[in-house]
Coordinates of N, CA, C and O in Angstrom, one line a residue:
M1 N 92.1 -74.1 89.5 CA 90.7 -73.7 89.4 C 90.0 -73.9 90.7 O 90.2 -74.9 91.4
S2 N 89.1 -73.1 91.0 CA 88.3 -73.2 92.3 C 87.2 -74.2 92.1 O 86.9 -74.7 91.0
E3 N 86.4 -74.4 93.2 CA 85.3 -75.2 93.1 C 84.2 -74.7 92.2 O 84.1 -73.5 92.0
K4 N 83.4 -75.6 91.7 CA 82.4 -75.3 90.8 C 81.2 -74.7 91.5 O 80.9 -75.1 92.6
R5 N 80.5 -73.8 90.9 CA 79.3 -73.1 91.4 C 78.2 -73.3 90.4 O 78.4 -73.3 89.2
L6 N 77.0 -73.3 90.9 CA 75.8 -73.3 90.0 C 75.3 -71.8 89.9 O 75.2 -71.2 91.0
A7 N 75.0 -71.4 88.7 CA 74.6 -70.0 88.6 C 73.7 -69.8 87.4 O 73.6 -70.6 86.5
V8 N 72.9 -68.7 87.5 CA 72.1 -68.3 86.4 C 72.6 -66.9 85.9 O 72.7 -66.0 86.8
I9 N 72.9 -66.8 84.7 CA 73.3 -65.5 84.1 C 72.1 -65.0 83.3 O 71.6 -65.7 82.4
S10 N 71.6 -63.8 83.7 CA 70.4 -63.2 83.1 C 70.9 -62.1 82.1 O 71.7 -61.3 82.6
L11 N 70.4 -62.1 80.9 CA 70.7 -61.1 79.9 C 69.5 -60.4 79.5 O 68.5 -61.0 79.2
I12 N 69.6 -59.1 79.3 CA 68.6 -58.3 78.7 C 69.2 -57.6 77.5 O 70.2 -56.9 77.6
I13 N 68.7 -57.9 76.3 CA 69.4 -57.5 75.1 C 68.5 -56.5 74.4 O 67.4 -56.8 73.9
E14 N 69.0 -55.3 74.3 CA 68.3 -54.2 73.6 C 68.8 -54.0 72.2 O 68.1 -53.5 71.4
N15 N 70.0 -54.5 71.9 CA 70.6 -54.4 70.6 C 70.7 -55.8 70.0 O 71.7 -56.5 70.3
R16 N 69.8 -56.2 69.2 CA 69.8 -57.6 68.6 C 71.0 -57.8 67.7 O 71.3 -59.0 67.4
D17 N 71.7 -56.8 67.3 CA 72.8 -56.9 66.4 C 74.0 -57.6 67.2 O 74.9 -58.1 66.6
Q18 N 73.9 -57.7 68.5 CA 74.9 -58.3 69.4 C 74.6 -59.8 69.5 O 75.5 -60.5 70.0
S19 N 73.6 -60.3 68.9 CA 73.2 -61.8 69.1 C 74.4 -62.7 68.6 O 74.7 -63.7 69.3
P20 N 75.0 -62.4 67.4 CA 76.1 -63.4 67.1 C 77.3 -63.3 68.1 O 77.8 -64.4 68.3
E21 N 77.6 -62.2 68.6 CA 78.7 -62.1 69.6 C 78.3 -62.8 70.9 O 79.1 -63.5 71.5
I22 N 77.0 -62.7 71.3 CA 76.6 -63.4 72.5 C 76.7 -64.9 72.3 O 77.2 -65.6 73.2
N23 N 76.2 -65.3 71.2 CA 76.2 -66.8 70.9 C 77.7 -67.3 70.8 O 78.0 -68.4 71.3
S24 N 78.6 -66.5 70.3 CA 80.0 -66.8 70.2 C 80.6 -67.0 71.6 O 81.3 -68.0 71.9
I25 N 80.3 -66.1 72.5 CA 80.8 -66.2 73.9 C 80.2 -67.4 74.6 O 81.0 -68.1 75.2
L26 N 78.9 -67.6 74.4 CA 78.3 -68.8 75.1 C 78.9 -70.1 74.5 O 79.1 -71.0 75.2
S27 N 79.2 -70.1 73.2 CA 79.8 -71.3 72.6 C 81.2 -71.5 73.1 O 81.6 -72.7 73.4
E28 N 81.9 -70.4 73.3 CA 83.3 -70.5 73.9 C 83.3 -71.2 75.2 O 84.2 -71.9 75.6
F29 N 82.3 -71.0 76.0 CA 82.1 -71.6 77.4 C 81.1 -72.7 77.4 O 80.6 -73.0 78.5
G30 N 80.8 -73.3 76.2 CA 79.8 -74.3 76.1 C 79.9 -75.5 77.0 O 78.9 -76.1 77.4
D31 N 81.1 -75.9 77.4 CA 81.3 -77.0 78.3 C 80.7 -76.8 79.7 O 80.4 -77.7 80.4
Y32 N 80.5 -75.5 80.0 CA 79.9 -75.2 81.3 C 78.4 -74.9 81.3 O 77.8 -74.8 82.4
V33 N 77.9 -74.7 80.1 CA 76.4 -74.3 80.0 C 75.6 -75.6 80.2 O 75.7 -76.6 79.5
V34 N 74.7 -75.5 81.2 CA 73.7 -76.6 81.4 C 72.5 -76.4 80.5 O 72.0 -77.4 80.0
G35 N 72.0 -75.2 80.4 CA 70.9 -74.9 79.5 C 70.6 -73.4 79.4 O 71.2 -72.6 80.1
R36 N 69.8 -73.1 78.4 CA 69.5 -71.7 78.3 C 68.0 -71.5 77.7 O 67.5 -72.4 77.1
M37 N 67.4 -70.4 78.1 CA 66.1 -70.1 77.6 C 66.1 -68.7 77.2 O 66.5 -67.8 77.9
G38 N 65.5 -68.4 76.0 CA 65.4 -67.1 75.5 C 64.0 -66.7 75.2 O 63.3 -67.5 74.6
V39 N 63.6 -65.5 75.5 CA 62.3 -65.0 75.3 C 62.3 -63.6 74.6 O 62.8 -62.7 75.2
P40 N 61.8 -63.5 73.4 CA 61.7 -62.1 72.8 C 60.5 -61.4 73.5 O 59.4 -62.0 73.6
Y41 N 60.7 -60.2 73.9 CA 59.7 -59.4 74.6 C 59.4 -58.3 73.6 O 59.9 -57.2 73.7
K42 N 58.5 -58.6 72.6 CA 58.3 -57.6 71.5 C 57.7 -56.3 72.0 O 58.0 -55.3 71.4
E43 N 56.9 -56.3 73.0 CA 56.2 -55.1 73.5 C 57.3 -54.1 74.0 O 57.1 -52.9 73.9
R44 N 58.4 -54.6 74.5 CA 59.5 -53.7 75.0 C 60.6 -53.6 74.0 O 61.6 -52.8 74.2
G45 N 60.6 -54.4 72.9 CA 61.7 -54.4 71.9 C 63.0 -54.9 72.5 O 64.1 -54.5 72.0
V46 N 62.9 -55.9 73.4 CA 64.1 -56.5 73.9 C 64.0 -58.0 73.9 O 62.9 -58.6 73.6
S47 N 65.1 -58.7 74.1 CA 65.1 -60.2 74.3 C 65.7 -60.4 75.7 O 66.6 -59.7 76.1
V48 N 65.2 -61.5 76.3 CA 65.7 -61.9 77.6 C 66.2 -63.3 77.5 O 65.5 -64.2 77.0
I49 N 67.4 -63.5 78.0 CA 68.0 -64.9 78.0 C 68.5 -65.2 79.4 O 69.1 -64.4 80.0
C50 N 68.2 -66.4 79.8 CA 68.7 -67.0 81.1 C 69.5 -68.2 80.7 O 69.1 -69.1 80.0
V51 N 70.7 -68.1 81.2 CA 71.7 -69.2 81.0 C 72.1 -69.8 82.3 O 72.5 -69.1 83.2
I52 N 71.9 -71.1 82.4 CA 72.3 -71.9 83.6 C 73.7 -72.4 83.4 O 73.9 -73.1 82.3
V53 N 74.6 -72.2 84.3 CA 76.0 -72.7 84.1 C 76.5 -73.3 85.4 O 76.0 -73.0 86.5
D54 N 77.3 -74.3 85.3 CA 78.0 -75.0 86.4 C 79.5 -74.9 86.1 O 80.0 -75.6 85.3
A55 N 80.1 -74.0 86.8 CA 81.5 -73.7 86.5 C 82.2 -73.0 87.7 O 81.5 -72.6 88.7
P56 N 83.5 -72.9 87.7 CA 84.2 -72.1 88.8 C 83.7 -70.7 88.7 O 83.4 -70.2 87.6
A57 N 83.8 -70.0 89.8 CA 83.3 -68.6 89.9 C 84.1 -67.7 88.9 O 83.5 -66.8 88.3
E58 N 85.4 -68.0 88.7 CA 86.1 -67.2 87.8 C 85.6 -67.3 86.4 O 85.6 -66.3 85.6
V59 N 85.2 -68.5 86.0 CA 84.6 -68.7 84.6 C 83.3 -68.0 84.5 O 83.0 -67.3 83.5
I60 N 82.4 -68.1 85.5 CA 81.1 -67.5 85.5 C 81.3 -66.0 85.4 O 80.6 -65.3 84.6
N61 N 82.2 -65.4 86.2 CA 82.4 -64.0 86.1 C 83.0 -63.5 84.8 O 82.7 -62.4 84.3
S62 N 83.8 -64.4 84.1 CA 84.3 -64.1 82.8 C 83.2 -64.0 81.8 O 83.2 -63.1 80.9
I63 N 82.3 -65.0 81.8 CA 81.2 -65.0 80.9 C 80.3 -63.8 81.1 O 80.0 -63.1 80.1
T64 N 80.0 -63.5 82.3 CA 79.1 -62.3 82.6 C 79.8 -61.0 82.1 O 79.2 -60.2 81.5
G65 N 81.1 -60.9 82.4 CA 81.9 -59.7 82.1 C 82.0 -59.5 80.6 O 81.8 -58.4 80.1
K66 N 82.3 -60.6 79.9 CA 82.4 -60.4 78.4 C 81.1 -60.0 77.7 O 81.1 -59.2 76.9
I67 N 80.0 -60.7 78.2 CA 78.7 -60.4 77.6 C 78.3 -59.0 78.0 O 77.7 -58.2 77.3
G68 N 78.5 -58.7 79.3 CA 78.0 -57.4 79.8 C 78.7 -56.2 79.2 O 78.2 -55.1 79.3
M69 N 79.9 -56.4 78.6 CA 80.6 -55.3 77.9 C 80.1 -55.0 76.6 O 80.4 -53.9 76.0
L70 N 79.2 -55.8 76.0 CA 78.6 -55.6 74.7 C 77.6 -54.4 74.8 O 76.9 -54.3 75.7
D71 N 77.7 -53.6 73.8 CA 76.8 -52.4 73.7 C 75.3 -52.9 73.6 O 75.0 -53.8 72.7
G72 N 74.5 -52.4 74.4 CA 73.0 -52.7 74.4 C 72.7 -54.0 75.0 O 71.6 -54.6 74.8
V73 N 73.6 -54.5 75.9 CA 73.4 -55.8 76.6 C 73.6 -55.6 78.1 O 74.7 -55.1 78.4
S74 N 72.7 -56.0 78.9 CA 72.9 -56.0 80.4 C 73.0 -57.4 80.8 O 72.2 -58.3 80.4
A75 N 73.9 -57.7 81.7 CA 74.1 -59.1 82.2 C 74.3 -59.1 83.7 O 75.1 -58.3 84.3
K76 N 73.6 -59.9 84.4 CA 73.8 -60.1 85.9 C 73.8 -61.6 86.2 O 73.2 -62.4 85.5
T77 N 74.5 -61.9 87.3 CA 74.6 -63.3 87.7 C 74.1 -63.5 89.1 O 74.3 -62.7 90.0
L78 N 73.4 -64.7 89.3 CA 73.0 -65.2 90.6 C 73.7 -66.5 90.8 O 73.5 -67.4 90.0
M79 N 74.6 -66.6 91.8 CA 75.3 -67.9 92.1 C 74.7 -68.5 93.4 O 74.3 -67.8 94.3
N80 N 74.8 -69.8 93.5 CA 74.4 -70.4 94.7 C 75.3 -70.0 95.8 O 76.5 -69.7 95.6
K81 N 74.8 -70.0 97.1 CA 75.6 -69.6 98.2 C 76.7 -70.5 98.6 O 77.7 -70.1 99.1
F82 N 76.5 -71.8 98.4 CA 77.4 -72.8 98.9 C 78.2 -73.4 97.7 O 77.6 -73.8 96.7
K83 N 79.5 -73.5 97.9 CA 80.3 -74.1 96.9 C 80.2 -75.6 97.0 O 80.2 -76.2 98.1
N84 N 80.2 -76.2 95.8 CA 80.1 -77.7 95.8 C 81.2 -78.2 94.8 O 81.4 -77.6 93.8
N85 N 81.8 -79.2 95.2 CA 82.8 -79.8 94.3 C 82.3 -81.2 93.9 O 82.5 -82.2 94.5
F86 N 81.6 -81.2 92.8 CA 81.0 -82.4 92.2 C 81.9 -83.2 91.4 O 82.5 -82.8 90.5

């Protein structure tokens, strides 16, 4: 495994039926999740979730990829520039 990175995975969920699958994926990688915040944006009919993770880049990309493949869900990641091995 490569060095750990700090990242924020941002999700915009247009299809709330995907919530159980999103939660399942986040639980699968729960050891890497530092915290999460979810906000329902009723005026737009979406929910926004930000997940902070501390994990190797491969794991972060896997989480983002799995969630981003879900119908009605957009996922993007912002990683810190510098690798740290804590």
